[in-house]
GROMACS .gro file of C-alpha atoms in nm:
model
  235
    1MET     CA    1   1.244  -1.079  -0.765
    2HIS     CA    2   1.007  -0.793  -0.767
    3SER     CA    3   0.974  -0.425  -0.823
    4GLU     CA    4   0.698  -0.194  -0.698
    5THR     CA    5   0.433  -0.112  -0.944
    6LEU     CA    6   0.152   0.142  -0.864
    7PHE     CA    7  -0.167   0.150  -1.062
    8PHE     CA    8  -0.326   0.480  -1.024
    9SER     CA    9  -0.688   0.570  -1.103
   10PRO     CA   10  -0.846   0.893  -0.973
   11VAL     CA   11  -1.225   0.937  -0.989
   12GLN     CA   12  -1.264   1.262  -1.195
   13GLY     CA   13  -1.444   1.561  -1.038
   14SER     CA   14  -1.376   1.863  -0.830
   15VAL     CA   15  -1.190   1.822  -0.515
   16SER     CA   16  -1.339   2.009  -0.210
   17PRO     CA   17  -1.149   1.882   0.090
   18GLU     CA   18  -1.303   1.949   0.427
   19SER     CA   19  -1.138   2.023   0.763
   20TRP     CA   20  -1.141   1.757   1.022
   21LEU     CA   21  -1.118   1.779   1.402
   22TRP     CA   22  -0.795   1.587   1.463
   23ARG     CA   23  -0.581   1.859   1.296
   24SER     CA   24  -0.403   2.082   1.550
   25SER     CA   25  -0.518   2.440   1.505
   26GLY     CA   26  -0.157   2.575   1.480
   27SER     CA   27  -0.029   2.319   1.223
   28SER     CA   28   0.089   2.450   0.869
   29MET     CA   29  -0.094   2.339   0.562
   30GLY     CA   30   0.023   2.007   0.409
   31ARG     CA   31  -0.014   1.867   0.057
   32LEU     CA   32  -0.299   1.634   0.179
   33ASP     CA   33  -0.472   1.853   0.422
   34GLY     CA   34  -0.837   1.759   0.479
   35LYS     CA   35  -0.811   1.417   0.284
   36VAL     CA   36  -0.939   1.099   0.438
   37ILE     CA   37  -0.703   0.817   0.336
   38LEU     CA   38  -0.767   0.444   0.391
   39LEU     CA   39  -0.492   0.191   0.336
   40SER     CA   40  -0.416  -0.174   0.399
   41ALA     CA   41  -0.102  -0.349   0.520
   42ALA     CA   42  -0.002  -0.031   0.721
   43ALA     CA   43   0.166  -0.220   1.005
   44GLN     CA   44   0.513  -0.237   0.849
   45GLY     CA   45   0.715  -0.190   0.532
   46ILE     CA   46   0.574   0.023   0.247
   47GLY     CA   47   0.233   0.061   0.414
   48ARG     CA   48   0.370   0.189   0.736
   49ALA     CA   49   0.593   0.428   0.557
   50ALA     CA   50   0.291   0.562   0.346
   51ALA     CA   51   0.071   0.597   0.647
   52ILE     CA   52   0.329   0.819   0.824
   53ALA     CA   53   0.397   1.017   0.511
   54PHE     CA   54   0.036   1.084   0.460
   55ALA     CA   55  -0.012   1.193   0.818
   56LYS     CA   56   0.285   1.430   0.803
   57GLU     CA   57   0.118   1.610   0.507
   58GLY     CA   58  -0.206   1.658   0.699
   59ALA     CA   59  -0.426   1.372   0.588
   60LYS     CA   60  -0.661   1.188   0.827
   61VAL     CA   61  -0.528   0.828   0.787
   62ILE     CA   62  -0.712   0.510   0.854
   63ALA     CA   63  -0.435   0.249   0.884
   64THR     CA   64  -0.544  -0.120   0.861
   65ASP     CA   65  -0.374  -0.441   0.905
   66ILE     CA   66  -0.423  -0.788   1.054
   67SER     CA   67  -0.129  -0.726   1.305
   68GLU     CA   68  -0.267  -0.548   1.614
   69SER     CA   69   0.067  -0.523   1.786
   70LYS     CA   70   0.241  -0.358   1.495
   71LEU     CA   71  -0.052  -0.124   1.426
   72GLN     CA   72  -0.040   0.015   1.774
   73GLU     CA   73   0.299   0.152   1.698
   74LEU     CA   74   0.142   0.391   1.449
   75GLU     CA   75  -0.092   0.540   1.719
   76GLU     CA   76   0.202   0.772   1.837
   77TYR     CA   77   0.160   0.967   1.504
   78SER     CA   78  -0.096   1.254   1.499
   79GLY     CA   79  -0.356   1.201   1.239
   80ILE     CA   80  -0.355   0.824   1.218
   81GLN     CA   81  -0.636   0.597   1.334
   82THR     CA   82  -0.581   0.217   1.325
   83ARG     CA   83  -0.824  -0.056   1.252
   84LEU     CA   84  -0.790  -0.437   1.243
   85LEU     CA   85  -0.881  -0.559   0.904
   86ASP     CA   86  -0.847  -0.877   0.705
   87VAL     CA   87  -0.881  -0.744   0.345
   88THR     CA   88  -0.975  -1.096   0.225
   89SER     CA   89  -1.284  -1.078   0.437
   90ARG     CA   90  -1.595  -0.921   0.263
   91GLU     CA   91  -1.776  -0.892   0.594
   92GLN     CA   92  -1.489  -0.710   0.773
   93ILE     CA   93  -1.450  -0.469   0.470
   94GLU     CA   94  -1.820  -0.387   0.467
   95ASN     CA   95  -1.831  -0.337   0.850
   96LEU     CA   96  -1.539  -0.092   0.825
   97ALA     CA   97  -1.723   0.102   0.543
   98LYS     CA   98  -2.012   0.157   0.778
   99GLU     CA   99  -1.773   0.348   1.005
  100ILE     CA  100  -1.634   0.578   0.729
  101GLU     CA  101  -1.857   0.857   0.599
  102ARG     CA  102  -1.632   0.960   0.330
  103ILE     CA  103  -1.300   0.871   0.169
  104ASP     CA  104  -1.068   1.061  -0.069
  105VAL     CA  105  -0.785   0.809  -0.128
  106LEU     CA  106  -0.792   0.430  -0.111
  107CYS     CA  107  -0.449   0.256  -0.100
  108ASN     CA  108  -0.447  -0.115  -0.163
  109VAL     CA  109  -0.105  -0.218  -0.044
  110ALA     CA  110  -0.154  -0.568   0.106
  111GLY     CA  111   0.012  -0.844  -0.092
  112PHE     CA  112   0.227  -1.155  -0.081
  113VAL     CA  113   0.515  -1.267  -0.290
  114HIS     CA  114   0.564  -1.638  -0.297
  115HIS     CA  115   0.924  -1.776  -0.294
  116GLY     CA  116   1.029  -2.015  -0.560
  117THR     CA  117   0.917  -2.137  -0.900
  118ILE     CA  118   0.573  -2.269  -1.013
  119LEU     CA  119   0.704  -2.620  -0.947
  120GLU     CA  120   0.749  -2.519  -0.575
  121CYS     CA  121   0.400  -2.354  -0.552
  122GLU     CA  122   0.120  -2.560  -0.415
  123GLU     CA  123  -0.231  -2.492  -0.502
  124THR     CA  124  -0.297  -2.361  -0.156
  125ASP     CA  125  -0.003  -2.118  -0.207
  126TRP     CA  126  -0.158  -2.005  -0.534
  127ASN     CA  127  -0.508  -1.965  -0.397
  128PHE     CA  128  -0.369  -1.754  -0.096
  129THR     CA  129  -0.168  -1.541  -0.330
  130MET     CA  130  -0.457  -1.466  -0.568
  131ASN     CA  131  -0.693  -1.403  -0.268
  132LEU     CA  132  -0.467  -1.152  -0.107
  133ASN     CA  133  -0.312  -0.993  -0.412
  134VAL     CA  134  -0.610  -0.966  -0.645
  135ARG     CA  135  -0.943  -1.045  -0.482
  136SER     CA  136  -0.877  -0.815  -0.187
  137MET     CA  137  -0.824  -0.518  -0.424
  138TYR     CA  138  -1.159  -0.605  -0.592
  139LEU     CA  139  -1.335  -0.624  -0.245
  140MET     CA  140  -1.185  -0.294  -0.132
  141ILE     CA  141  -1.262  -0.107  -0.457
  142LYS     CA  142  -1.616  -0.243  -0.492
  143THR     CA  143  -1.697  -0.146  -0.125
  144PHE     CA  144  -1.535   0.208  -0.117
  145LEU     CA  145  -1.572   0.329  -0.485
  146PRO     CA  146  -1.945   0.422  -0.442
  147LYS     CA  147  -1.835   0.676  -0.159
  148MET     CA  148  -1.601   0.849  -0.412
  149LEU     CA  149  -1.859   0.847  -0.689
  150ALA     CA  150  -2.112   1.005  -0.454
  151LYS     CA  151  -1.890   1.319  -0.417
  152LYS     CA  152  -1.744   1.286  -0.771
  153SER     CA  153  -1.374   1.280  -0.650
  154GLY     CA  154  -1.129   1.035  -0.518
  155ASN     CA  155  -0.799   0.846  -0.586
  156ILE     CA  156  -0.728   0.476  -0.596
  157ILE     CA  157  -0.385   0.346  -0.561
  158ASN     CA  158  -0.321  -0.023  -0.610
  159MET     CA  159   0.033  -0.166  -0.535
  160SER     CA  160   0.162  -0.473  -0.707
  161SER     CA  161   0.490  -0.662  -0.641
  162VAL     CA  162   0.450  -0.952  -0.880
  163ALA     CA  163   0.656  -0.859  -1.190
  164SER     CA  164   0.921  -1.132  -1.162
  165SER     CA  165   1.099  -1.007  -1.468
  166ILE     CA  166   1.174  -0.677  -1.306
  167LYS     CA  167   1.442  -0.697  -1.037
  168GLY     CA  168   1.426  -0.372  -0.848
  169THR     CA  169   1.385  -0.447  -0.473
  170VAL     CA  170   1.251  -0.257  -0.174
  171ASP     CA  171   1.410  -0.304   0.169
  172THR     CA  172   1.120  -0.422   0.376
  173PRO     CA  173   1.058  -0.656   0.669
  174SER     CA  174   0.884  -0.894   0.437
  175LEU     CA  175   1.180  -0.912   0.204
  176HIS     CA  176   1.408  -0.996   0.501
  177GLU     CA  177   1.168  -1.271   0.587
  178ARG     CA  178   1.200  -1.427   0.248
  179ILE     CA  179   1.577  -1.389   0.259
  180GLN     CA  180   1.579  -1.565   0.594
  181ALA     CA  181   1.388  -1.846   0.445
  182ARG     CA  182   1.657  -1.923   0.187
  183PRO     CA  183   1.914  -2.200   0.250
  184ASN     CA  184   2.188  -1.941   0.271
  185PRO     CA  185   2.044  -1.615   0.384
  186GLU     CA  186   2.367  -1.427   0.376
  187GLN     CA  187   2.443  -1.519   0.020
  188ALA     CA  188   2.080  -1.448  -0.061
  189LEU     CA  189   2.116  -1.090   0.061
  190LYS     CA  190   2.439  -1.042  -0.134
  191ASP     CA  191   2.250  -1.165  -0.453
  192PHE     CA  192   1.966  -0.917  -0.402
  193LEU     CA  193   2.217  -0.634  -0.362
  194ALA     CA  194   2.436  -0.740  -0.652
  195ARG     CA  195   2.154  -0.721  -0.904
  196GLN     CA  196   2.046  -0.363  -0.808
  197LYS     CA  197   2.123  -0.124  -1.096
  198THR     CA  198   2.181   0.158  -0.846
  199GLY     CA  199   2.392  -0.044  -0.616
  200ARG     CA  200   2.136  -0.044  -0.337
  201MET     CA  201   1.771  -0.137  -0.261
  202ALA     CA  202   1.495   0.119  -0.242
  203THR     CA  203   1.366   0.229   0.089
  204ALA     CA  204   1.003   0.217   0.182
  205GLU     CA  205   1.006   0.583   0.245
  206GLU     CA  206   1.113   0.646  -0.125
  207VAL     CA  207   0.804   0.462  -0.233
  208ALA     CA  208   0.589   0.651   0.010
  209HIS     CA  209   0.701   0.981  -0.151
  210LEU     CA  210   0.535   0.863  -0.476
  211PHE     CA  211   0.219   0.761  -0.266
  212VAL     CA  212   0.201   1.127  -0.143
  213TYR     CA  213   0.216   1.271  -0.486
  214LEU     CA  214  -0.054   1.032  -0.616
  215ALA     CA  215  -0.273   1.099  -0.321
  216SER     CA  216  -0.250   1.477  -0.366
  217ASP     CA  217  -0.418   1.725  -0.598
  218GLU     CA  218  -0.097   1.757  -0.782
  219SER     CA  219  -0.164   1.429  -0.965
  220ALA     CA  220  -0.518   1.540  -1.069
  221TYR     CA  221  -0.457   1.501  -1.441
  222MET     CA  222  -0.316   1.149  -1.417
  223THR     CA  223  -0.550   0.851  -1.457
  224GLY     CA  224  -0.506   0.480  -1.508
  225ASN     CA  225  -0.133   0.502  -1.506
  226GLU     CA  226   0.107   0.230  -1.430
  227LEU     CA  227   0.413   0.366  -1.241
  228ILE     CA  228   0.717   0.149  -1.180
  229ILE     CA  229   0.981   0.193  -0.904
  230ASP     CA  230   1.265  -0.046  -0.987
  231GLY     CA  231   1.583   0.143  -0.961
  232GLY     CA  232   1.655   0.151  -1.327
  233TRP     CA  233   1.573  -0.206  -1.424
  234SER     CA  234   1.303  -0.129  -1.677
  235LEU     CA  235   1.536   0.097  -1.882
   0.00000   0.00000   0.00000
């Protein structure tokens, strides 16, 4: 059971985006023109949808993931570069930071939702979940925040899917993997759909629309906000 919760924290300061060479000269201006965006878990689901949405709005996207084969599918989109990255590895993160001169938006999307109760959660499961869901955000922010502070501007978007009391659900490959792991996948899918207040699950693209807003200058006066996408469950 999970909703999508985004914690948004912009670094205050003037925004002065620079043009970048990958943009085609004849393209129209987008909401994210000139912005350099780094995001994790970009190979599928919400991360993939966000990477594509960012690129369509004119951003230079650095899409990372541990899945090389799925990342390669993003290379057909103009404006997206891909990098293999394990966000639980401090060394890999620091090596990537050496390749990136500046960054305007950091999106921490990587996460894991354990299936079952605490009685079914082994210590190894707990450690893996905390390492990927929490420690990875710490490592990414600690590494890339100085680049934002140096230019006095930047946005950080952290995604969380761990609010078990909120039942809004996003239709993603990881969700279907969890459903297939149930004893009765067909019934599990029916149960997921039955509890949706709107009668359907959210799409990854709908979440990506919010990412675009938070990454753009339109959200300049927002800071430290928690935004929940749950199809009405929190009402």
